[in-house]
Short mmCIF file of C-alpha atoms and ligand atoms in Angstrom, two decimals:
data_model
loop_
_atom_site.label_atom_id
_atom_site.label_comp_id
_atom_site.label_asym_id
_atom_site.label_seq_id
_atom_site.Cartn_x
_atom_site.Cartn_y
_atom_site.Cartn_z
CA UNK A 62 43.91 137.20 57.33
CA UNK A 63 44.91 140.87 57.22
CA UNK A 64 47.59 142.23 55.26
CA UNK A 65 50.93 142.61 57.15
CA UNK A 66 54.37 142.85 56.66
CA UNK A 67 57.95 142.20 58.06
CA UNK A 68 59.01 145.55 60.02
CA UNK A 69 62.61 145.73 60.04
CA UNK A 70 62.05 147.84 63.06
CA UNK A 71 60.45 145.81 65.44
CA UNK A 72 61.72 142.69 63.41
CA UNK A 73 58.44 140.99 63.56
CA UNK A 74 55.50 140.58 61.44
CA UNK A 75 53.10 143.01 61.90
CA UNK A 76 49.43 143.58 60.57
CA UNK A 77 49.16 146.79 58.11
CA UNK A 78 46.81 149.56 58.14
CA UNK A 79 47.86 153.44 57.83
CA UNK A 80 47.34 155.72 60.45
CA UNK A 81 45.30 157.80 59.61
CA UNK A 82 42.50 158.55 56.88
CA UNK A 83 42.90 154.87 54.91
CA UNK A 84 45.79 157.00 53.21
CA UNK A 85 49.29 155.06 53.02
CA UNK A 86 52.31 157.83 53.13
CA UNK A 87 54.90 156.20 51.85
CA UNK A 88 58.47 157.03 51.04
CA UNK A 89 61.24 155.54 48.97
CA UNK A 90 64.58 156.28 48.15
CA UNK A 91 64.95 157.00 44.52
CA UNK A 92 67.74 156.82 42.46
CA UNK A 93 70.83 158.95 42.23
CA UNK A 94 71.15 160.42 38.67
CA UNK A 95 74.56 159.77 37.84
CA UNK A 96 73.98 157.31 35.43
CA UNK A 97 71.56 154.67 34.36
CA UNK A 98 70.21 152.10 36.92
CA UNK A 99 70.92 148.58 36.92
CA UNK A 100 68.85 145.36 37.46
CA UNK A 101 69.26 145.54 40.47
CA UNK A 102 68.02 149.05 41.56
CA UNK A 103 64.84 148.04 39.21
CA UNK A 104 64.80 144.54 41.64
CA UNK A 105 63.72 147.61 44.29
CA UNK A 106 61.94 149.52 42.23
CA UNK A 107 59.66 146.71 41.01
CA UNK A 108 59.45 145.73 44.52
CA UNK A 109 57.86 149.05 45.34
CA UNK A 110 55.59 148.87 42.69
CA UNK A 111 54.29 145.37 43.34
CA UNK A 112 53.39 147.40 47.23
CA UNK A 113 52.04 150.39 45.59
CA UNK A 114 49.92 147.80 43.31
CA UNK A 115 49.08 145.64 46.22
CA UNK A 116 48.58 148.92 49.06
CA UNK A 117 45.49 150.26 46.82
CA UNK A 118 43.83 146.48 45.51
CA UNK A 119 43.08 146.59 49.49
CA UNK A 120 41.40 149.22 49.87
CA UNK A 121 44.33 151.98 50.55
CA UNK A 122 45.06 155.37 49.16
CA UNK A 123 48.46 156.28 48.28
CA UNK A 124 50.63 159.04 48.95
CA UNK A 125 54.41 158.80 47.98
CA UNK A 126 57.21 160.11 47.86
CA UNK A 127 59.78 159.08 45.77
CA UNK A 128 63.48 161.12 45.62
CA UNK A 129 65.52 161.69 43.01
CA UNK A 130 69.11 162.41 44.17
CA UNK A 131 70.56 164.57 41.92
CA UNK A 132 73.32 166.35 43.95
CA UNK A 133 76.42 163.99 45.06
CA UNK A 134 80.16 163.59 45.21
CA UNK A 135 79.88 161.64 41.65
CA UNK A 136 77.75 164.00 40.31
CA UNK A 137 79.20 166.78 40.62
CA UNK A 138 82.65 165.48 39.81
CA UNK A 139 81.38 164.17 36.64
CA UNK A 140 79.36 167.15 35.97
CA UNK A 141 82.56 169.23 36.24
CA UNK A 142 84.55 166.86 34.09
CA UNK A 143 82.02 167.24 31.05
CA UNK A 144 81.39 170.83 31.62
CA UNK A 145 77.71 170.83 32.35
CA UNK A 146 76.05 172.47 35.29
CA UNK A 147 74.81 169.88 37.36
CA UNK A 148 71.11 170.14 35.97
CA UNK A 149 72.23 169.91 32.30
CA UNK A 150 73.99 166.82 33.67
CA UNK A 151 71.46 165.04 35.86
CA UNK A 152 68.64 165.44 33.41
CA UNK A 153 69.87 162.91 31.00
CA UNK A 154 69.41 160.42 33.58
CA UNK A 155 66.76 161.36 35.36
CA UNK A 156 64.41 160.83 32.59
CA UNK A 157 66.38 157.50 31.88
CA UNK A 158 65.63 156.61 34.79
CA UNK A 159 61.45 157.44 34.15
CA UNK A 160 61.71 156.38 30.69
CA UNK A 161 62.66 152.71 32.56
CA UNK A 162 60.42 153.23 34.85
CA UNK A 163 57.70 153.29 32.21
CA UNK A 164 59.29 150.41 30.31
CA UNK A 165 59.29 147.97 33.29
CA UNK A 166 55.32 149.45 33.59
CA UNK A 167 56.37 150.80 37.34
CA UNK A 168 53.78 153.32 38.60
CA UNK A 169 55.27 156.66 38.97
CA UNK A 170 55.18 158.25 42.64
CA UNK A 171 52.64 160.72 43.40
CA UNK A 172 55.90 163.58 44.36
CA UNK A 173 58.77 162.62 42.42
CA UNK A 174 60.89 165.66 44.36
CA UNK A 175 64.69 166.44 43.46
CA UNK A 176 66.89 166.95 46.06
CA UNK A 177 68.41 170.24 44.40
CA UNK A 178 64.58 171.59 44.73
CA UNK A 179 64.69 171.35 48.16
CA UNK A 180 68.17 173.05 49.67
CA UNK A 181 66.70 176.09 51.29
CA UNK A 182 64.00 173.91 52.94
CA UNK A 183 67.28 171.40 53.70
CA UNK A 184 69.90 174.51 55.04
CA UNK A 185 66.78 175.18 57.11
CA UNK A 186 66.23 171.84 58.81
CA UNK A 187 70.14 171.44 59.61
CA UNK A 188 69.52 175.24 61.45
CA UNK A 189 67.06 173.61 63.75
CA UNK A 190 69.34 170.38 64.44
CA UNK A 191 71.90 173.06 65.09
CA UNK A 192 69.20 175.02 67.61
CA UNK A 193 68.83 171.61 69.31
CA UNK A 194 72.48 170.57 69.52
CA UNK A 195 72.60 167.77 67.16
CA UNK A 196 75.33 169.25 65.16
CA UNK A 197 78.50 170.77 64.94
CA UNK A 198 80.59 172.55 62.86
CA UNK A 199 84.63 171.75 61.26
CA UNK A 200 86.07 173.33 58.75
CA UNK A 201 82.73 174.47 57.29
CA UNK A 202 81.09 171.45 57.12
CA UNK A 203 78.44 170.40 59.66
CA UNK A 204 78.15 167.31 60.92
CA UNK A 205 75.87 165.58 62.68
CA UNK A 206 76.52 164.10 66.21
CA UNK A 207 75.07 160.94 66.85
CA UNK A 208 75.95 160.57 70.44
CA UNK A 209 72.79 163.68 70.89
CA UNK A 210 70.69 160.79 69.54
CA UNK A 211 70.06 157.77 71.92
CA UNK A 212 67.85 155.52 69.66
CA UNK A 213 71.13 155.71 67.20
CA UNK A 214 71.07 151.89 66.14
CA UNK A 215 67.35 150.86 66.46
CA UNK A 216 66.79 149.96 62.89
CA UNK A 217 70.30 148.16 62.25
CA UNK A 218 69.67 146.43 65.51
CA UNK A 219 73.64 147.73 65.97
CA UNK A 220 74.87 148.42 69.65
CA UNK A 221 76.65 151.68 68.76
CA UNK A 222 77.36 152.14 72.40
CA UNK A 223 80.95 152.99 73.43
CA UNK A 224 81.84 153.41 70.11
CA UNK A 225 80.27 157.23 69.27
CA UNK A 226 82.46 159.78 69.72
CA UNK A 227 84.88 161.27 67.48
CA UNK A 228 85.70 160.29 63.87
CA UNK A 229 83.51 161.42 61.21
CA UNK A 230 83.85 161.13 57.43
CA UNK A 231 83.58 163.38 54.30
CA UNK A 232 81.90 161.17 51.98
CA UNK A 233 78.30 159.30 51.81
CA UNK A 234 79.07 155.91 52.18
CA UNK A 235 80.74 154.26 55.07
CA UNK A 236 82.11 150.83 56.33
CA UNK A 237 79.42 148.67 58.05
CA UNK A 238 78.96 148.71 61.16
CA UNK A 239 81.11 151.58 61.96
CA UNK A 240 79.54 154.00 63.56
CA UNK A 241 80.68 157.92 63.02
CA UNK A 242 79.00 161.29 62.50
CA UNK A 243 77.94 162.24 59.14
CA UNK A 244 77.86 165.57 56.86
CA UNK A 245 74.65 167.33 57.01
CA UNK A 246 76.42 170.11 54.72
CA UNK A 247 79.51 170.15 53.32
CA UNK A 248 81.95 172.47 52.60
CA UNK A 249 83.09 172.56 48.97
CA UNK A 250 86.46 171.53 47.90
CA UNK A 251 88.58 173.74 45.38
CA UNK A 252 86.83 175.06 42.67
CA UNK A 253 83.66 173.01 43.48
CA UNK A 254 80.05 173.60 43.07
CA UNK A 255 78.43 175.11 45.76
CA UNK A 256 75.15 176.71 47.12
CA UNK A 257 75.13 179.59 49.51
CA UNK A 258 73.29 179.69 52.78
CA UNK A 259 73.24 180.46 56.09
CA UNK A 260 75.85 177.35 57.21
CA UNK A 261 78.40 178.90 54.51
CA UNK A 262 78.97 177.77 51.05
CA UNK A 263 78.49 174.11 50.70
CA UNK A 264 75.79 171.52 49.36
CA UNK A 265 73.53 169.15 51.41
CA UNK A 266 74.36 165.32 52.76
CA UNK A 267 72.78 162.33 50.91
CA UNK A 268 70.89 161.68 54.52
CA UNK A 269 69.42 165.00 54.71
CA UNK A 270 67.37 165.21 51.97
CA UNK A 271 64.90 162.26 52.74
CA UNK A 272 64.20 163.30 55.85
CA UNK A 273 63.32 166.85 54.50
CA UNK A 274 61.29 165.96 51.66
CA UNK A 275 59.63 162.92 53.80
CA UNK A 276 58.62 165.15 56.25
CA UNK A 277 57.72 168.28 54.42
CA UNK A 278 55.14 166.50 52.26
CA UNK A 279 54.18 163.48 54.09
CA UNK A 280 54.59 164.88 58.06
CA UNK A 281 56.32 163.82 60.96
CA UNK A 282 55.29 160.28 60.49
CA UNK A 283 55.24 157.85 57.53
CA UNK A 284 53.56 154.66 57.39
CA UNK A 285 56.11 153.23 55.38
CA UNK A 286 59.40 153.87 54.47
CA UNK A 287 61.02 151.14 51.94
CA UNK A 288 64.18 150.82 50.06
CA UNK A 289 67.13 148.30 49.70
CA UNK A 290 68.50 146.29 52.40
CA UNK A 291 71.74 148.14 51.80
CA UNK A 292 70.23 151.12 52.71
CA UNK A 293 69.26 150.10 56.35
CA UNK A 294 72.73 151.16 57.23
CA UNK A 295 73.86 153.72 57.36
CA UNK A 296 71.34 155.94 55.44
CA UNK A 297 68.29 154.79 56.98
CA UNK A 298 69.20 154.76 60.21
CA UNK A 299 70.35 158.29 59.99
CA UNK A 300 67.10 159.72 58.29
CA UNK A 301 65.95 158.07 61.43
CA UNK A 302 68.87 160.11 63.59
CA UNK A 303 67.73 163.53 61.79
CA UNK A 304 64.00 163.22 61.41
CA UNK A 305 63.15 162.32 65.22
CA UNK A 306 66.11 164.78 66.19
CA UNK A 307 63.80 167.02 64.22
CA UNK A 308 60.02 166.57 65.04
CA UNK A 309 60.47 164.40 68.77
CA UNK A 310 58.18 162.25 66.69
CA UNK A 311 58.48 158.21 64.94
CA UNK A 312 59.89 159.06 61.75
CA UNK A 313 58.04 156.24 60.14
CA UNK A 314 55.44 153.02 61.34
CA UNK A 315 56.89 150.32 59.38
CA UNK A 316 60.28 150.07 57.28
CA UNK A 317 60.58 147.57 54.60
CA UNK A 318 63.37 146.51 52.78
CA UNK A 319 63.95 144.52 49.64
CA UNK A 320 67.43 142.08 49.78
CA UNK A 321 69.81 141.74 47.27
CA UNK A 322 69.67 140.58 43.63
CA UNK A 323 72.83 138.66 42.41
CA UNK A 324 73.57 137.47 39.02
CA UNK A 325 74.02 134.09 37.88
CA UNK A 326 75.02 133.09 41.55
CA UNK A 327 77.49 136.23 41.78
CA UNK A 328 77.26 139.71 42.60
CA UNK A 329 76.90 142.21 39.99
CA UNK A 330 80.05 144.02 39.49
CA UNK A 331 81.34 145.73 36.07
CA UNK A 332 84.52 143.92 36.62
CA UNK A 333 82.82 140.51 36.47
CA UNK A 334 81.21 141.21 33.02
CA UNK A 335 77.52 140.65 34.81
CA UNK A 336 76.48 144.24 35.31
CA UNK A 337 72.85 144.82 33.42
CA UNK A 338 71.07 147.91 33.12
CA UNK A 339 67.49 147.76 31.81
CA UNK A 340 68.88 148.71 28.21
CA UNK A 341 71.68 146.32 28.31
CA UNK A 342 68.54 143.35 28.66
CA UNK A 343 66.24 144.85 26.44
CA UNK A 344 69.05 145.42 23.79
CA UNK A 345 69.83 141.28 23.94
CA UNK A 346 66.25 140.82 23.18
CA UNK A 347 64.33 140.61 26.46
CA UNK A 348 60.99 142.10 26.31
CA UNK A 349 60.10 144.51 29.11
CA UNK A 350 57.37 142.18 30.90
CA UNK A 351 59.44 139.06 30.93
CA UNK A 352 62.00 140.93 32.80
CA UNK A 353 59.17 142.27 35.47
CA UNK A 354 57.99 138.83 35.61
CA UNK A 355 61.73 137.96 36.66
CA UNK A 356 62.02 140.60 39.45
CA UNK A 357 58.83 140.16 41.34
CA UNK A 358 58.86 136.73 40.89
CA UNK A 359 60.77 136.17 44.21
CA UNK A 360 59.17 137.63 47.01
CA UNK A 361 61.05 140.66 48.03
CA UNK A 362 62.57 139.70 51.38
CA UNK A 363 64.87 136.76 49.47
CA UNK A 364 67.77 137.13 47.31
CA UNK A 365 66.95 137.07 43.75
CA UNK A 366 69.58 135.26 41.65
CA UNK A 367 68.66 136.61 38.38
CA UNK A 368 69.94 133.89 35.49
CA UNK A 369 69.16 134.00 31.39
CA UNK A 370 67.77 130.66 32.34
CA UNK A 371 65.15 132.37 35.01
CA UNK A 372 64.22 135.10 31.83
CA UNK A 373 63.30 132.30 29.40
CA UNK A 374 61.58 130.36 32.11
CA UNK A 375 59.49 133.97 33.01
CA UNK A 376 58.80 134.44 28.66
CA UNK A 377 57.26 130.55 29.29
CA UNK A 378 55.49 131.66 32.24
CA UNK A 379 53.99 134.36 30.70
CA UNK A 380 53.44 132.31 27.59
CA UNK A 381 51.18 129.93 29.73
CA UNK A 382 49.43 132.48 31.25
CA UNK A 383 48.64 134.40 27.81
CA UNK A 384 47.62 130.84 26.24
CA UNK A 385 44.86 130.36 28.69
CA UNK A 386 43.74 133.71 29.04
CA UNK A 387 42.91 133.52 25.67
CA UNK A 388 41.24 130.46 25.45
CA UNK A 389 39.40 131.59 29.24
CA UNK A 390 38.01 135.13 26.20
CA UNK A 391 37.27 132.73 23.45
CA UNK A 392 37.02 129.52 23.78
CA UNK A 393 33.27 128.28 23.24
CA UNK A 394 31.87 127.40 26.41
CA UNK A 395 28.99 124.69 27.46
CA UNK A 396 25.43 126.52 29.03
CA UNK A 397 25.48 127.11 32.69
CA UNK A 398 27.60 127.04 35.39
CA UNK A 399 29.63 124.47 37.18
CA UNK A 400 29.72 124.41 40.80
CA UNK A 401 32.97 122.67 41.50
CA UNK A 402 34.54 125.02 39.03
CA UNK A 403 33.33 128.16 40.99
CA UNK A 404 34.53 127.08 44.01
CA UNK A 405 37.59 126.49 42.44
CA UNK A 406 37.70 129.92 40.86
CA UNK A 407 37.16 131.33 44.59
CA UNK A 408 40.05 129.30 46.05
CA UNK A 409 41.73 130.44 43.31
CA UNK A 410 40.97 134.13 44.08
CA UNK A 411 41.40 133.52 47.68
CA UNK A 412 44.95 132.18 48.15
CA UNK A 413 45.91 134.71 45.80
CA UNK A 414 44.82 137.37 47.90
CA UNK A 415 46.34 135.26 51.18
CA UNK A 416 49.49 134.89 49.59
CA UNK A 417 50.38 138.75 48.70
CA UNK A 418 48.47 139.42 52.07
CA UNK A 419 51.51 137.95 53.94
CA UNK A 420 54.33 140.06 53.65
CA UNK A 421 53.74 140.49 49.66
CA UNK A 422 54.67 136.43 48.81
CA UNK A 423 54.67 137.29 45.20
CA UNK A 424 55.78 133.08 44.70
CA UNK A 425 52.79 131.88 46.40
CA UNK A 426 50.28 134.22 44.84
CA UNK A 427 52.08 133.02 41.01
CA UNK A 428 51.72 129.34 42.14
CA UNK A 429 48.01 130.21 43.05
CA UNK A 430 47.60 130.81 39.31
CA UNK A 431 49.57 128.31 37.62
CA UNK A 432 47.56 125.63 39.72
CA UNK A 433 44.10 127.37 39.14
CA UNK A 434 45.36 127.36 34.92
CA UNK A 435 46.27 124.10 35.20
CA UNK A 436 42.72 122.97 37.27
CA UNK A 437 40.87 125.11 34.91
CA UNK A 438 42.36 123.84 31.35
CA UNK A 439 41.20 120.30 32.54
CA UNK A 440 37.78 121.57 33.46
CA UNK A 441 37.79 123.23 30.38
CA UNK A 442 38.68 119.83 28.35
CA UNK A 443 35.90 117.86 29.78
CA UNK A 444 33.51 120.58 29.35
CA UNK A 445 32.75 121.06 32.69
CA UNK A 446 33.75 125.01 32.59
CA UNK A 447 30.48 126.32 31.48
CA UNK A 448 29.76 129.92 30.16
CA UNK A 449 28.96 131.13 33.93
CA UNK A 450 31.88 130.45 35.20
CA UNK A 451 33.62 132.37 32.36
CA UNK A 452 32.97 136.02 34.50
CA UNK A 453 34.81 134.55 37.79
CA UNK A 454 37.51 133.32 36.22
CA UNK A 455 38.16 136.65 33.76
CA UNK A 456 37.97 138.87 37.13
CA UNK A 457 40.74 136.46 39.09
CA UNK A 458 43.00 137.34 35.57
CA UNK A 459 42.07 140.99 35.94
CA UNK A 460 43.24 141.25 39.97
CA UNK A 461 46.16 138.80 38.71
CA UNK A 462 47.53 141.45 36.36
CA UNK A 463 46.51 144.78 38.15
CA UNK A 464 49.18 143.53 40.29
CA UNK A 465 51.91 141.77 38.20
CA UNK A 466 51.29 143.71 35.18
CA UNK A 467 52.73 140.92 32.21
CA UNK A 468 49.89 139.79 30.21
CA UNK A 469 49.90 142.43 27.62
CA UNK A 470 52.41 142.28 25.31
CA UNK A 471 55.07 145.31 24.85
CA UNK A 472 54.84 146.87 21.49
CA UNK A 473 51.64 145.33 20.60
CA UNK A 474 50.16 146.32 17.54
CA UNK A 475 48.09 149.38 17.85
CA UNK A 476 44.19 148.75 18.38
CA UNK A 477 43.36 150.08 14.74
CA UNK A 478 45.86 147.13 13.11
CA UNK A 479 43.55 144.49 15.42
CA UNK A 480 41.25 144.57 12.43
CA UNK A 481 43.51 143.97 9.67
CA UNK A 482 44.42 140.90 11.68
CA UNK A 483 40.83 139.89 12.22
CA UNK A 484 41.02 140.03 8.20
CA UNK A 485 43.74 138.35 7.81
CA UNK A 486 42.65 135.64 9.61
CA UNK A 487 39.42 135.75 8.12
CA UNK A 488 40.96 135.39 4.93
CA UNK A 489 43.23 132.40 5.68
CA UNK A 490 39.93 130.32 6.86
CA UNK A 491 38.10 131.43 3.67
CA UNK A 492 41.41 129.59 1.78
CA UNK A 493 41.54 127.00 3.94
CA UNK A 494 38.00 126.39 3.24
CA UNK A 495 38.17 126.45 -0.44
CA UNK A 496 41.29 124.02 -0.28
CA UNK A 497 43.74 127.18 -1.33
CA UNK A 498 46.27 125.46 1.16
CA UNK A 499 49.08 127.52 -0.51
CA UNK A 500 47.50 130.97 0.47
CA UNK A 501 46.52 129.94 3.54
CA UNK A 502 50.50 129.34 4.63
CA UNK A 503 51.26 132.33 3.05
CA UNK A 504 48.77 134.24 5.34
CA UNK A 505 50.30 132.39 8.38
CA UNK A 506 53.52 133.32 7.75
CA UNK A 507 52.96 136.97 6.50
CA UNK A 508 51.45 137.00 10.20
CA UNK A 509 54.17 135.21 12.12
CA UNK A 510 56.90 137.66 10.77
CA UNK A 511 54.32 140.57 12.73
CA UNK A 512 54.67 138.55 15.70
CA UNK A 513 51.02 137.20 15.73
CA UNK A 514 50.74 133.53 16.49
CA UNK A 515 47.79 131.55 15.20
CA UNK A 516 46.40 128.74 17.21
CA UNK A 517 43.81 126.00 15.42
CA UNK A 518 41.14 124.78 18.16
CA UNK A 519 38.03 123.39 18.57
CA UNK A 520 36.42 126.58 18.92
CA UNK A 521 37.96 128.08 15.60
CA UNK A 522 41.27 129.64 14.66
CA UNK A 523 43.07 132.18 17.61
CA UNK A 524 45.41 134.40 17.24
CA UNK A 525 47.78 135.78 19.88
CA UNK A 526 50.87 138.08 20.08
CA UNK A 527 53.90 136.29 20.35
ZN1 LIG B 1826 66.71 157.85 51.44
#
């Protein structure tokens, strides 16, 4: 079976492959810098990266865009209010936001563009919806008129007919399902920043500047656009608006979109004492991989209650997963091969591959392992995993964690410390051996407190990070 995904255009399934050159040009809306992100932005994010991961293990190149919004209502009230300019204010948490990024282990885009990098190419694109009669000007903002745009609704699946003309609003967001023009540019307020350019003083529209960056380094059409399923309305359904008002062309193949995480059955909210960012986890303890574990653990198109009791179940996961890995690199193994246990290995390898190969099922490719671990351990305790077999199952744990990313351990001891732990444990055999019981503990312990694990088995003493 092909790879394919759920197109929240056509609302089917459809089989994937990128239009041209076996390049994927993708495009995601990034985070606005106003502060730092929460769980569930990084639910997104980690979605992305899980398609990024998945997009080149078959056979894809990748080019993507990812934008960093960086120019808003927030931001440059709050900017104002500490007395920053807005790049003195932004940059704090724009590289909070990549410093998460690289905590979580998400791949970074291959354009990471700011919006404020891109208003000349932005007052530029509004001055050929203007030449085209998609706009119009009051009190000097300009606003974009959805009624010049008759496919206005074909990614909400919303009927906006009858129900076009007239109001329009200041601000970015708007109430469902209510359709009204939106700000391309808009006029500053007293005493605001502003930019100068041809359409007067002002600063860009949230909308604008995906379809400008989108286009000017990806062209006229993507192959995939993803992003929240809160952004299907209205945001991506006016990039939609601007972008085909602006090229006459589909402004992108497929459009994905990850739903909602809540939190401990709820939604997040400040105001109900369950709002997490990254930091807020990490500070109680969580390691980094435990918490990617978490997000990608539910495939992308469901809700993902995210509980304290789904992070320690992910830690055990991992746990599992670490356990046999390292027995699968140490343990010693009979002579030979056993056939059963290839085949296994390849059914293994297989339904992984099925499972993120429909619509990214990131639960079914995880139950793929846990079932081949489980399978293989037993193999392994009736000797009937021989040393040939050993290469297989290693490459199945490789693809595994090219795409899910958890098996090595955050913070683990540099490589050059791997050898004082080699003589450490060295050491604590050589006591054990001579009956020096006491030292031996001692060892154990003076390990433990390092986070390193040891393990007693048939083959000889493991250790492991913990
Ligand atoms: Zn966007």
């Amino acid at each position: 079976m092909a790879l394919r995904f759920y197109n929240t255009l056509s609302q089917r399934v459809e089989e994937f492959h990128p239009a041209r050159d076996n390049t994927v040009r993708l495009y995601t809306c990034g985070p606005t810098v106003y502060s730092y992100a929460h769980i569930g932005n990084f639910r997104t994010f980690t979605f992305v990266d899980i398609l990024r991961r998945w997009l080149r293990a078959s056979g894809f190149g990748l080019d993507h865009v990812m934008n960093i919004t960086d120019v808003d209502d927030k931001i440059i009230r709050n900017a104002a209010a500490e007395k920053k300019t807005l790049r003195d204010y932004t940059a704090v948490y724009t590289q909070a936001f990549l410093d998460d990024c690289a905590t979580l282990r998400l791949e970074v885009a291959e354009h990471l563009v700011k919006a404020t990098d891109h208003i000349g190419d932005m007052a530029d694109s509004i001055a050929r919806l203007t030449a085209g009669q998609h706009t119009y000007t009051s009190e000097g903002s300009t606003y974009f008129r959805i009624a010049s745009f008759p496919g206005y609704g074909k990614l909400s699946h919303n009927d906006f007919s009858g129900n076009l003309a007239g109001a329009r609003v200041d601000v970015d967001e708007y109430e469902k399902s209510d359709a009204r023009d939106f700000a391309l540019w808009k006029a500053p307020k007293e005493g605001e920043f502003f930019w100068d350019s041809a359409l007067g003083p002002g600063r860009p529209g949230w909308h604008i500047e995906c379809s400008v960056m989108a286009i000017k380094y990806l062209g006229a059409t993507l192959d995939i656009h993803a992003g929240g399923v809160d952004l299907v309305f209205p945001h991506h359904e006016n990039e939609i608006a601007q972008s085909e008002s602006l090229t006459g062309k589909p402004f992108s193949r497929f459009w994905l979109h990850a739903e909602f995480l809540m939190v401990e059955g709820q939604k997040m909210a400040k105001s109900l004492g369950n709002y997490f960012t990254l930091r807020d986890l990490i500070g109680r303890g969580y390691k980094p991989e435990v918490i990617r574990y978490l997000l990608a653990s539910v495939p992308y198109r469901k809700s993902l209650n995210f509980t304290f009791d789904g992070l320690q179940a992910a830690q055990m996961a991992i746990e599992r997963l670490r356990t046999f890995k390292l027995r699968l690199d140490t343990e010693n193994l009979p002579e030979g091969g056993n056939e059963k246990m290839a085949a296994r290995t390849e059914s293994a390898a297989q339904a992984f591959t099925n499972s993120l190969d429909d619509d990214l099922n990131t639960a079914e490719a995880l139950a793929a392992v846990f079932e081949y671990v489980r399978d293989a351990n037993t193999f392994m305790d009736s000797d009937r995993f021989g040393a040939e077999n050993r290469p297989a199952a290693q490459r199945l744990f490789e693809r595994f964690d090219a795409i899910f990313d958890v098996l090595k351990p955050s913070g683990a001891i540099a490589g050059a410390d791997e050898a004082e732990i080699e003589a450490l444990v060295a050491e604590r055999e050589a006591a054990r051996k001579s009956r020096n019981f006491a030292r031996a503990d001692q060892i154990r312990d003076q390990l433990l407190s390092r986070g390193i694990a040891l393990e007693d088995t048939k083959s000889g003493v493991r250790w492991k990070r913990k």
